Amino acid sequence: MLLNKLLHDGDHEDLAEERRQATFNTDEMAALIWGGKDILHRRREITKKVEEHQELHDPCSQAFMTREEAILDAARKVTKMVSELDELEVNPMDANEMFHLIKLFKSRLINSFFSEVIGISGHPLALHGIMFIPTLQAQCSDEQMHWLEKAVSRQIIGTYAQTELGHGTNLKKLETTATYDAKTQEFVLHSPTRTSMKWWPGNLGKSSNHAVVVACLIIDGKNYGPHNFVVPLRDANSHMPLKGITIGDIGPKMAYNCVDNGFLGFDHFRIPRMNMLMKHVKVSPEGKYIRPPHAKIGYSAMVHVRAHMISTQAMFLAQALTTAIRYSAVRRQGEIAPGKGEVKILEYQTQQHRLLPQLARAYAFIFTGIAVRKHYQAVQKDVAVGNVEGMAELHYITSGLKAVVTHETGQGIEQARMSCGGHGYSKASNMSELYGVAIGGCTYEGENMVMLQQLARYLMKSAEAAVNGKPVGQLVDYLAAPGEKYSTIDREQDKGYTGHIIAFRRAAGIQVMRAYERLRSLRSQGLSEEEAWNANAVELTKAARVHTRQYIARTFYDYVNSVVDVPCQEVLRDLLHLHLNYELLDMSYYLLEDGYLTGHQINHMKEELYRLLSKLRPNAVSLVDAWDFSDRELRSVREFSRFS
Amino acid sequence: MLLNKLLHDGDHEDLAEERRQATFNTDEMAALIWGGKDILHRRREITKKVEEHQELHDPCSQAFMTREEAILDAARKVTKMVSELDELEVNPMDANEMFHLIKLFKSRLINSFFSEVIGISGHPLALHGIMFIPTLQAQCSDEQMHWLEKAVSRQIIGTYAQTELGHGTNLKKLETTATYDAKTQEFVLHSPTRTSMKWWPGNLGKSSNHAVVVACLIIDGKNYGPHNFVVPLRDANSHMPLKGITIGDIGPKMAYNCVDNGFLGFDHFRIPRMNMLMKHVKVSPEGKYIRPPHAKIGYSAMVHVRAHMISTQAMFLAQALTTAIRYSAVRRQGEIAPGKGEVKILEYQTQQHRLLPQLARAYAFIFTGIAVRKHYQAVQKDVAVGNVEGMAELHYITSGLKAVVTHETGQGIEQARMSCGGHGYSKASNMSELYGVAIGGCTYEGENMVMLQQLARYLMKSAEAAVNGKPVGQLVDYLAAPGEKYSTIDREQDKGYTGHIIAFRRAAGIQVMRAYERLRSLRSQGLSEEEAWNANAVELTKAARVHTRQYIARTFYDYVNSVVDVPCQEVLRDLLHLHLNYELLDMSYYLLEDGYLTGHQINHMKEELYRLLSKLRPNAVSLVDAWDFSDRELRSVREFSRFS
């Protein structure tokens, strides 16, 4: 029986040859990736329906459009998508429900629909769906729900305007002000400096006529810090900026060029009191500030976005690898045995080493994404019954994951791109666009160096607890149990790779404690808390990175061990073992320095790595096939992908 | 006396503050970089003249142009540049000399002129100058010199068409044929398959009306392999493709979009016998093939291009760092001491660690580029008197350098770009364009994995010699003298950092020998020569990389020790020491595994690294100022660069 379900008549013979070698059922694997066979089935229906509906296609590749053409085309398509949703029958949710559009942007299948029609470069309604509506939903008081209704029915189109030219990371220093005028019961929005100009909000440039604006609330000369206000920006009929509003597009970017990121300035622009979002905080008509019942409402949205970023980034990497690995199976260049003909470039060990450890990472990130989303849902349930403890821990986990996964995804896509030689440099492969979009993740939703230090704060607190014999969280239980004295990595009996997992824990433990001790030592030399932190910041980010890589390895390990389908589990175990050897070799510095690993063990891991590259090579194409991307989703010219 | 010569009225105060801290004269340093004060002076004259000549400016930033507009603008500017060269008095060469245009593209000052006017995205005459004319110059027989005259006077515009859709690396398998027809004394050019289509040649798409085409010469059914032919492609008056020629642009790329890379196919297209370039090889009228006197003519051009790539890549990195470090000195975000106000982001250790080791690499690459060009000139002199030995060694050096420098330059630019947060993602910073252009270097002129294996062949031959007690080249003398048994890295008396240099040599020696022994072991297990090589390819590329990093470190070390100006030497020594610690820590895996370095020594290097980050920080802006890039060259909006 042929196990690769993508094998079909008309396949390029070189690809068919690969597909015939699959040792596992690609549909079984795809069901693991996409969350069940029913979802997989619906995904394929979407692909088919989009194929049939020509009005959802691009007239030509976006790479050949001007930016304006590409944005207009995206606007046309997204409007068609939303209005034809029922007809297309692709929304498994109740289409009549009020929060329709929210689910539209959130559900897995809707993501598939967007992936087919829109691709990765964004569209004019992006922020309306992923930021404007959810913010209104979370922060409108009962009497403000009319905003939400208007947004959902798209009578108004909005975005979320927070970042300014001068401040992104340090939100406390945002300069836009909203001064309450009790006489008229209005807030006066103002941009006092050039750096106070809002800068970057998506879809602010041209598409939105409203925004949730973050501004410092001032009442009677007192600054209450950043608060959220619903602000009309443009005339509902003419779409011209309202008086007192300076607004426009900030111009082209590395990628995401179908999103019109914009700037926005206010010149004493007045809005009614009830335009401040008041579900939690209130300002009374006479100007009394009423605090929220408990202060820590914040985390949830950030954690939600970062948890989802893991999966999104994993899919960027997966798409790049699909194109690169299929290309490597049809591109023939050079001979290995002289006179025996040119070989597929996937036969070269260097090519396998470029691609297969990245393939393992993509699988690791996908399963980590699934695990984190599950974790998030569990924490949300706890929060709903008033137990908010888990949210902080999840914040730390997702901060570290966001930084490590975006960084490694970028590296992996570039390796995939370059493994296609010149053809990867051509926009026809779509790989430079994938890189441009994915690498943005290192910067947005919390710059990576800042994210790593967020996690490091938790790690330092835990180290302090461990040193003082106090209990530590499960996340860092390696601090309380520094593991075995000698590694079992090269022992014959360690088929289950537990020695590798222990080594990861050990590496994390070593670097976390090293960073902790250096911090203590710097403080004892007379540096203040903050100076010591800064003088130790590189070691701290390293601790956060090693911890997170350990977390990913462990999550991958646990997931693979839970897989029921035996042939799927077998090939996943090969991928897992490749991952464990590759990552541990890359991090061996920490363990060698400590004397934990011997040269013999390093050598054993290297030989295992090379053995696994060879062993996985025949399944390589089937492992990317199992991601089940359509040619339309990949947006790489067919000659590079399926060769059908 | 103020040592930073860029300090001037109107500087942003945050930058002025940095510039006042310079401990060295930036003009003295700039003279080291640019090859003397006279050249520096002339460079500045060029900047000034270009500033004055508005017809050499872009009407708006290229980022806002469509690709067609950008190409037309580049065509307009390059035509102006060439025709107004004398008037501008920027060419120090004899402008009346016949090879005018060759020098135009080669000399340092002309590069500066291009950097000012054209920037980094290319132009329609690029390949005409850097490939078409030099090829004609090198390969025209005396009676063919009329091609060269026409090219130099731009009566014809040409490119060099080698790469095909199906073959780039393995040139032996090029499929385009040139079959000799003795009856008509013509060659018949033909593209027998789709993959035989020429694909990628720069300026082939729209600009050129001629090309040097690489095709397999066939006489009487016998294939003599690839040879060069001058081929007219388009009508001189209408610019329409000639009959039998299929030609066009291959579309947008990751970068270099002002170069019209093209495709080209032949349908039994006939050219006269004398259109084959015949300086070395000849085909007689009756179809007799006459071999060149000696076979190895090839190396020189490749070596030349790769030697120059080191410097070009170094300058890409330097430009990105100039923007990033100046930005980091004016961007304030977050507080270190609470309540003391927001600090320049350059105060953060993580930011220093992102940028300063890259700054050190940029200096290392610049000085390595200078050393390699000198070496190339010396070898050229030897070749001129018949001594070709040195060329092979230089080929290996430049192969390794090309791979390592392009890879690390790409990494460095991305770190610089991301260190500017969102603003680095905006095209306004020009940093994504720098990345796109620079990273292409990993692929063109020999894919990096192939390049590393070229060097590895030399290293394996040398290891074999060393094992057999035979003499080895100076380049790998560490194989014959495995160095001291214990490292002196943490010894008080090792102020000169000789211990570090020895450790580099040791690391190279360890990995070269490890790769050699594994190769031997694989062969002894029954693998053929070629199979063993492939099964060992990853270890071999690692050996080549470590060797090359050792070479760069040594070259940087030697260069810094030769600098005469004391304050310049002092700051360069700090940079060198930062480089040695940073790189060695990054490569410590090789030395730890071998037990050569102790944990104490690793710790010593870390502390030195952190100490040097702090020590160099006050000179950071002055060190990028010393590269003397004009704002026009940087093409980053002024708010990001000089803030003037």
PDB file of N, CA and C in Angstrom, chain B residues 439-490:
ATOM      1  N   ILE B 439      23.484  39.209   1.304  1.00  0.00           N
ATOM      2  CA  ILE B 439      23.285  37.771   1.485  1.00  0.00           C
ATOM      3  C   ILE B 439      23.319  37.036   0.143  1.00  0.00           C
ATOM      4  N   GLY B 440      23.070  37.751  -0.941  1.00  0.00           N
ATOM      5  CA  GLY B 440      23.225  37.135  -2.260  1.00  0.00           C
ATOM      6  C   GLY B 440      24.624  36.560  -2.453  1.00  0.00           C
ATOM      7  N   GLY B 441      25.589  37.175  -1.771  1.00  0.00           N
ATOM      8  CA  GLY B 441      26.973  36.728  -1.875  1.00  0.00           C
ATOM      9  C   GLY B 441      27.223  35.319  -1.364  1.00  0.00           C
ATOM     10  N   CYS B 442      26.298  34.803  -0.546  1.00  0.00           N
ATOM     11  CA  CYS B 442      26.442  33.409  -0.094  1.00  0.00           C
ATOM     12  C   CYS B 442      26.203  32.441  -1.239  1.00  0.00           C
ATOM     13  N   THR B 443      25.496  32.899  -2.255  1.00  0.00           N
ATOM     14  CA  THR B 443      25.091  32.016  -3.345  1.00  0.00           C
ATOM     15  C   THR B 443      25.886  32.251  -4.628  1.00  0.00           C
ATOM     16  N   TYR B 444      26.049  33.526  -5.006  1.00  0.00           N
ATOM     17  CA  TYR B 444      26.733  33.758  -6.290  1.00  0.00           C
ATOM     18  C   TYR B 444      28.249  33.611  -6.160  1.00  0.00           C
ATOM     19  N   GLU B 445      28.906  33.515  -7.303  1.00  0.00           N
ATOM     20  CA  GLU B 445      30.362  33.309  -7.349  1.00  0.00           C
ATOM     21  C   GLU B 445      30.798  32.071  -6.566  1.00  0.00           C
ATOM     22  N   GLY B 446      29.996  31.026  -6.634  1.00  0.00           N
ATOM     23  CA  GLY B 446      30.360  29.782  -5.947  1.00  0.00           C
ATOM     24  C   GLY B 446      29.583  29.638  -4.665  1.00  0.00           C
ATOM     25  N   GLU B 447      28.629  28.702  -4.636  1.00  0.00           N
ATOM     26  CA  GLU B 447      27.784  28.503  -3.469  1.00  0.00           C
ATOM     27  C   GLU B 447      28.686  28.167  -2.268  1.00  0.00           C
ATOM     28  N   ASN B 448      28.332  28.696  -1.105  1.00  0.00           N
ATOM     29  CA  ASN B 448      29.245  28.598   0.044  1.00  0.00           C
ATOM     30  C   ASN B 448      29.643  27.171   0.435  1.00  0.00           C
ATOM     31  N   MET B 449      28.699  26.233   0.378  1.00  0.00           N
ATOM     32  CA  MET B 449      29.045  24.859   0.768  1.00  0.00           C
ATOM     33  C   MET B 449      30.096  24.286  -0.191  1.00  0.00           C
ATOM     34  N   VAL B 450      29.972  24.672  -1.457  1.00  0.00           N
ATOM     35  CA  VAL B 450      30.948  24.217  -2.452  1.00  0.00           C
ATOM     36  C   VAL B 450      32.299  24.884  -2.202  1.00  0.00           C
ATOM     37  N   MET B 451      32.244  26.167  -1.888  1.00  0.00           N
ATOM     38  CA  MET B 451      33.479  26.912  -1.627  1.00  0.00           C
ATOM     39  C   MET B 451      34.252  26.318  -0.447  1.00  0.00           C
ATOM     40  N   LEU B 452      33.517  26.010   0.624  1.00  0.00           N
ATOM     41  CA  LEU B 452      34.174  25.462   1.811  1.00  0.00           C
ATOM     42  C   LEU B 452      34.832  24.125   1.482  1.00  0.00           C
ATOM     43  N   GLN B 453      34.176  23.356   0.619  1.00  0.00           N
ATOM     44  CA  GLN B 453      34.756  22.059   0.272  1.00  0.00           C
ATOM     45  C   GLN B 453      35.959  22.195  -0.664  1.00  0.00           C
ATOM     46  N   GLN B 454      36.005  23.290  -1.425  1.00  0.00           N
ATOM     47  CA  GLN B 454      37.218  23.556  -2.226  1.00  0.00           C
ATOM     48  C   GLN B 454      38.401  23.709  -1.277  1.00  0.00           C
ATOM     49  N   LEU B 455      38.201  24.553  -0.270  1.00  0.00           N
ATOM     50  CA  LEU B 455      39.280  24.761   0.702  1.00  0.00           C
ATOM     51  C   LEU B 455      39.585  23.457   1.439  1.00  0.00           C
ATOM     52  N   ALA B 456      38.538  22.692   1.749  1.00  0.00           N
ATOM     53  CA  ALA B 456      38.744  21.445   2.487  1.00  0.00           C
ATOM     54  C   ALA B 456      39.643  20.478   1.711  1.00  0.00           C
ATOM     55  N   ARG B 457      39.550  20.500   0.393  1.00  0.00           N
ATOM     56  CA  ARG B 457      40.428  19.612  -0.394  1.00  0.00           C
ATOM     57  C   ARG B 457      41.897  19.930  -0.116  1.00  0.00           C
ATOM     58  N   TYR B 458      42.176  21.222  -0.084  1.00  0.00           N
ATOM     59  CA  TYR B 458      43.542  21.649   0.218  1.00  0.00           C
ATOM     60  C   TYR B 458      43.937  21.228   1.631  1.00  0.00           C
ATOM     61  N   LEU B 459      42.992  21.410   2.566  1.00  0.00           N
ATOM     62  CA  LEU B 459      43.294  21.074   3.964  1.00  0.00           C
ATOM     63  C   LEU B 459      43.547  19.573   4.120  1.00  0.00           C
ATOM     64  N   MET B 460      42.781  18.755   3.399  1.00  0.00           N
ATOM     65  CA  MET B 460      42.972  17.309   3.515  1.00  0.00           C
ATOM     66  C   MET B 460      44.307  16.875   2.904  1.00  0.00           C
ATOM     67  N   LYS B 461      44.667  17.503   1.783  1.00  0.00           N
ATOM     68  CA  LYS B 461      45.982  17.199   1.198  1.00  0.00           C
ATOM     69  C   LYS B 461      47.096  17.586   2.170  1.00  0.00           C
ATOM     70  N   SER B 462      46.902  18.718   2.818  1.00  0.00           N
ATOM     71  CA  SER B 462      47.922  19.189   3.762  1.00  0.00           C
ATOM     72  C   SER B 462      48.002  18.263   4.972  1.00  0.00           C
ATOM     73  N   ALA B 463      46.833  17.800   5.445  1.00  0.00           N
ATOM     74  CA  ALA B 463      46.828  16.887   6.591  1.00  0.00           C
ATOM     75  C   ALA B 463      47.563  15.598   6.232  1.00  0.00           C
ATOM     76  N   GLU B 464      47.299  15.115   5.044  1.00  0.00           N
ATOM     77  CA  GLU B 464      47.964  13.904   4.551  1.00  0.00           C
ATOM     78  C   GLU B 464      49.480  14.112   4.551  1.00  0.00           C
ATOM     79  N   ALA B 465      49.903  15.261   4.067  1.00  0.00           N
ATOM     80  CA  ALA B 465      51.339  15.568   4.040  1.00  0.00           C
ATOM     81  C   ALA B 465      51.897  15.606   5.457  1.00  0.00           C
ATOM     82  N   ALA B 466      51.174  16.289   6.359  1.00  0.00           N
ATOM     83  CA  ALA B 466      51.656  16.428   7.735  1.00  0.00           C
ATOM     84  C   ALA B 466      51.797  15.063   8.408  1.00  0.00           C
ATOM     85  N   VAL B 467      50.796  14.209   8.183  1.00  0.00           N
ATOM     86  CA  VAL B 467      50.828  12.872   8.785  1.00  0.00           C
ATOM     87  C   VAL B 467      52.037  12.077   8.281  1.00  0.00           C
ATOM     88  N   ASN B 468      52.358  12.300   7.008  1.00  0.00           N
ATOM     89  CA  ASN B 468      53.484  11.584   6.427  1.00  0.00           C
ATOM     90  C   ASN B 468      54.823  12.301   6.606  1.00  0.00           C
ATOM     91  N   GLY B 469      54.803  13.328   7.457  1.00  0.00           N
ATOM     92  CA  GLY B 469      56.045  14.026   7.751  1.00  0.00           C
ATOM     93  C   GLY B 469      56.565  14.875   6.604  1.00  0.00           C
ATOM     94  N   LYS B 470      55.717  15.108   5.624  1.00  0.00           N
ATOM     95  CA  LYS B 470      56.134  15.963   4.497  1.00  0.00           C
ATOM     96  C   LYS B 470      55.856  17.429   4.819  1.00  0.00           C
ATOM     97  N   PRO B 471      56.530  18.335   4.111  1.00  0.00           N
ATOM     98  CA  PRO B 471      56.319  19.760   4.413  1.00  0.00           C
ATOM     99  C   PRO B 471      54.916  20.228   4.026  1.00  0.00           C
ATOM    100  N   VAL B 472      54.375  21.179   4.805  1.00  0.00           N
ATOM    101  CA  VAL B 472      53.061  21.759   4.495  1.00  0.00           C
ATOM    102  C   VAL B 472      53.226  23.250   4.220  1.00  0.00           C
ATOM    103  N   GLY B 473      52.239  23.829   3.526  1.00  0.00           N
ATOM    104  CA  GLY B 473      52.296  25.257   3.190  1.00  0.00           C
ATOM    105  C   GLY B 473      52.234  26.127   4.430  1.00  0.00           C
ATOM    106  N   GLN B 474      52.652  27.370   4.256  1.00  0.00           N
ATOM    107  CA  GLN B 474      52.674  28.312   5.374  1.00  0.00           C
ATOM    108  C   GLN B 474      51.263  28.544   5.920  1.00  0.00           C
ATOM    109  N   LEU B 475      50.304  28.459   5.011  1.00  0.00           N
ATOM    110  CA  LEU B 475      48.897  28.672   5.353  1.00  0.00           C
ATOM    111  C   LEU B 475      48.414  27.708   6.431  1.00  0.00           C
ATOM    112  N   VAL B 476      48.999  26.521   6.450  1.00  0.00           N
ATOM    113  CA  VAL B 476      48.546  25.492   7.393  1.00  0.00           C
ATOM    114  C   VAL B 476      49.692  24.992   8.249  1.00  0.00           C
ATOM    115  N   ASP B 477      50.635  25.879   8.530  1.00  0.00           N
ATOM    116  CA  ASP B 477      51.817  25.417   9.275  1.00  0.00           C
ATOM    117  C   ASP B 477      51.445  24.935  10.680  1.00  0.00           C
ATOM    118  N   TYR B 478      50.220  25.275  11.125  1.00  0.00           N
ATOM    119  CA  TYR B 478      49.796  24.765  12.438  1.00  0.00           C
ATOM    120  C   TYR B 478      49.685  23.239  12.441  1.00  0.00           C
ATOM    121  N   LEU B 479      49.568  22.646  11.254  1.00  0.00           N
ATOM    122  CA  LEU B 479      49.474  21.180  11.193  1.00  0.00           C
ATOM    123  C   LEU B 479      50.804  20.516  11.521  1.00  0.00           C
ATOM    124  N   ALA B 480      51.876  21.219  11.206  1.00  0.00           N
ATOM    125  CA  ALA B 480      53.205  20.673  11.466  1.00  0.00           C
ATOM    126  C   ALA B 480      53.682  21.019  12.869  1.00  0.00           C
ATOM    127  N   ALA B 481      53.059  22.031  13.481  1.00  0.00           N
ATOM    128  CA  ALA B 481      53.482  22.466  14.818  1.00  0.00           C
ATOM    129  C   ALA B 481      52.251  22.638  15.681  1.00  0.00           C
ATOM    130  N   PRO B 482      51.768  21.570  16.256  1.00  0.00           N
ATOM    131  CA  PRO B 482      50.481  21.637  16.948  1.00  0.00           C
ATOM    132  C   PRO B 482      50.438  22.558  18.169  1.00  0.00           C
ATOM    133  N   GLY B 483      51.446  23.345  18.343  1.00  0.00           N
ATOM    134  CA  GLY B 483      51.364  24.405  19.354  1.00  0.00           C
ATOM    135  C   GLY B 483      51.685  23.955  20.754  1.00  0.00           C
ATOM    136  N   GLU B 484      51.509  24.882  21.654  1.00  0.00           N
ATOM    137  CA  GLU B 484      51.834  24.611  23.045  1.00  0.00           C
ATOM    138  C   GLU B 484      50.829  23.660  23.661  1.00  0.00           C
ATOM    139  N   LYS B 485      51.262  22.987  24.683  1.00  0.00           N
ATOM    140  CA  LYS B 485      50.386  22.008  25.300  1.00  0.00           C
ATOM    141  C   LYS B 485      49.295  22.676  26.142  1.00  0.00           C
ATOM    142  N   TYR B 486      49.670  23.744  26.843  1.00  0.00           N
ATOM    143  CA  TYR B 486      48.674  24.427  27.684  1.00  0.00           C
ATOM    144  C   TYR B 486      48.461  25.842  27.196  1.00  0.00           C
ATOM    145  N   SER B 487      47.249  26.275  27.273  1.00  0.00           N
ATOM    146  CA  SER B 487      46.943  27.617  26.834  1.00  0.00           C
ATOM    147  C   SER B 487      47.454  28.634  27.840  1.00  0.00           C
ATOM    148  N   THR B 488      47.894  29.776  27.321  1.00  0.00           N
ATOM    149  CA  THR B 488      48.355  30.873  28.194  1.00  0.00           C
ATOM    150  C   THR B 488      47.300  31.967  28.282  1.00  0.00           C
ATOM    151  N   ILE B 489      46.100  31.639  27.824  1.00  0.00           N
ATOM    152  CA  ILE B 489      45.078  32.677  27.693  1.00  0.00           C
ATOM    153  C   ILE B 489      44.802  33.444  28.977  1.00  0.00           C
ATOM    154  N   ASP B 490      44.786  32.768  30.107  1.00  0.00           N
ATOM    155  CA  ASP B 490      44.456  33.492  31.338  1.00  0.00           C
ATOM    156  C   ASP B 490      45.686  33.878  32.146  1.00  0.00           C
TER     157      ASP B 490
END
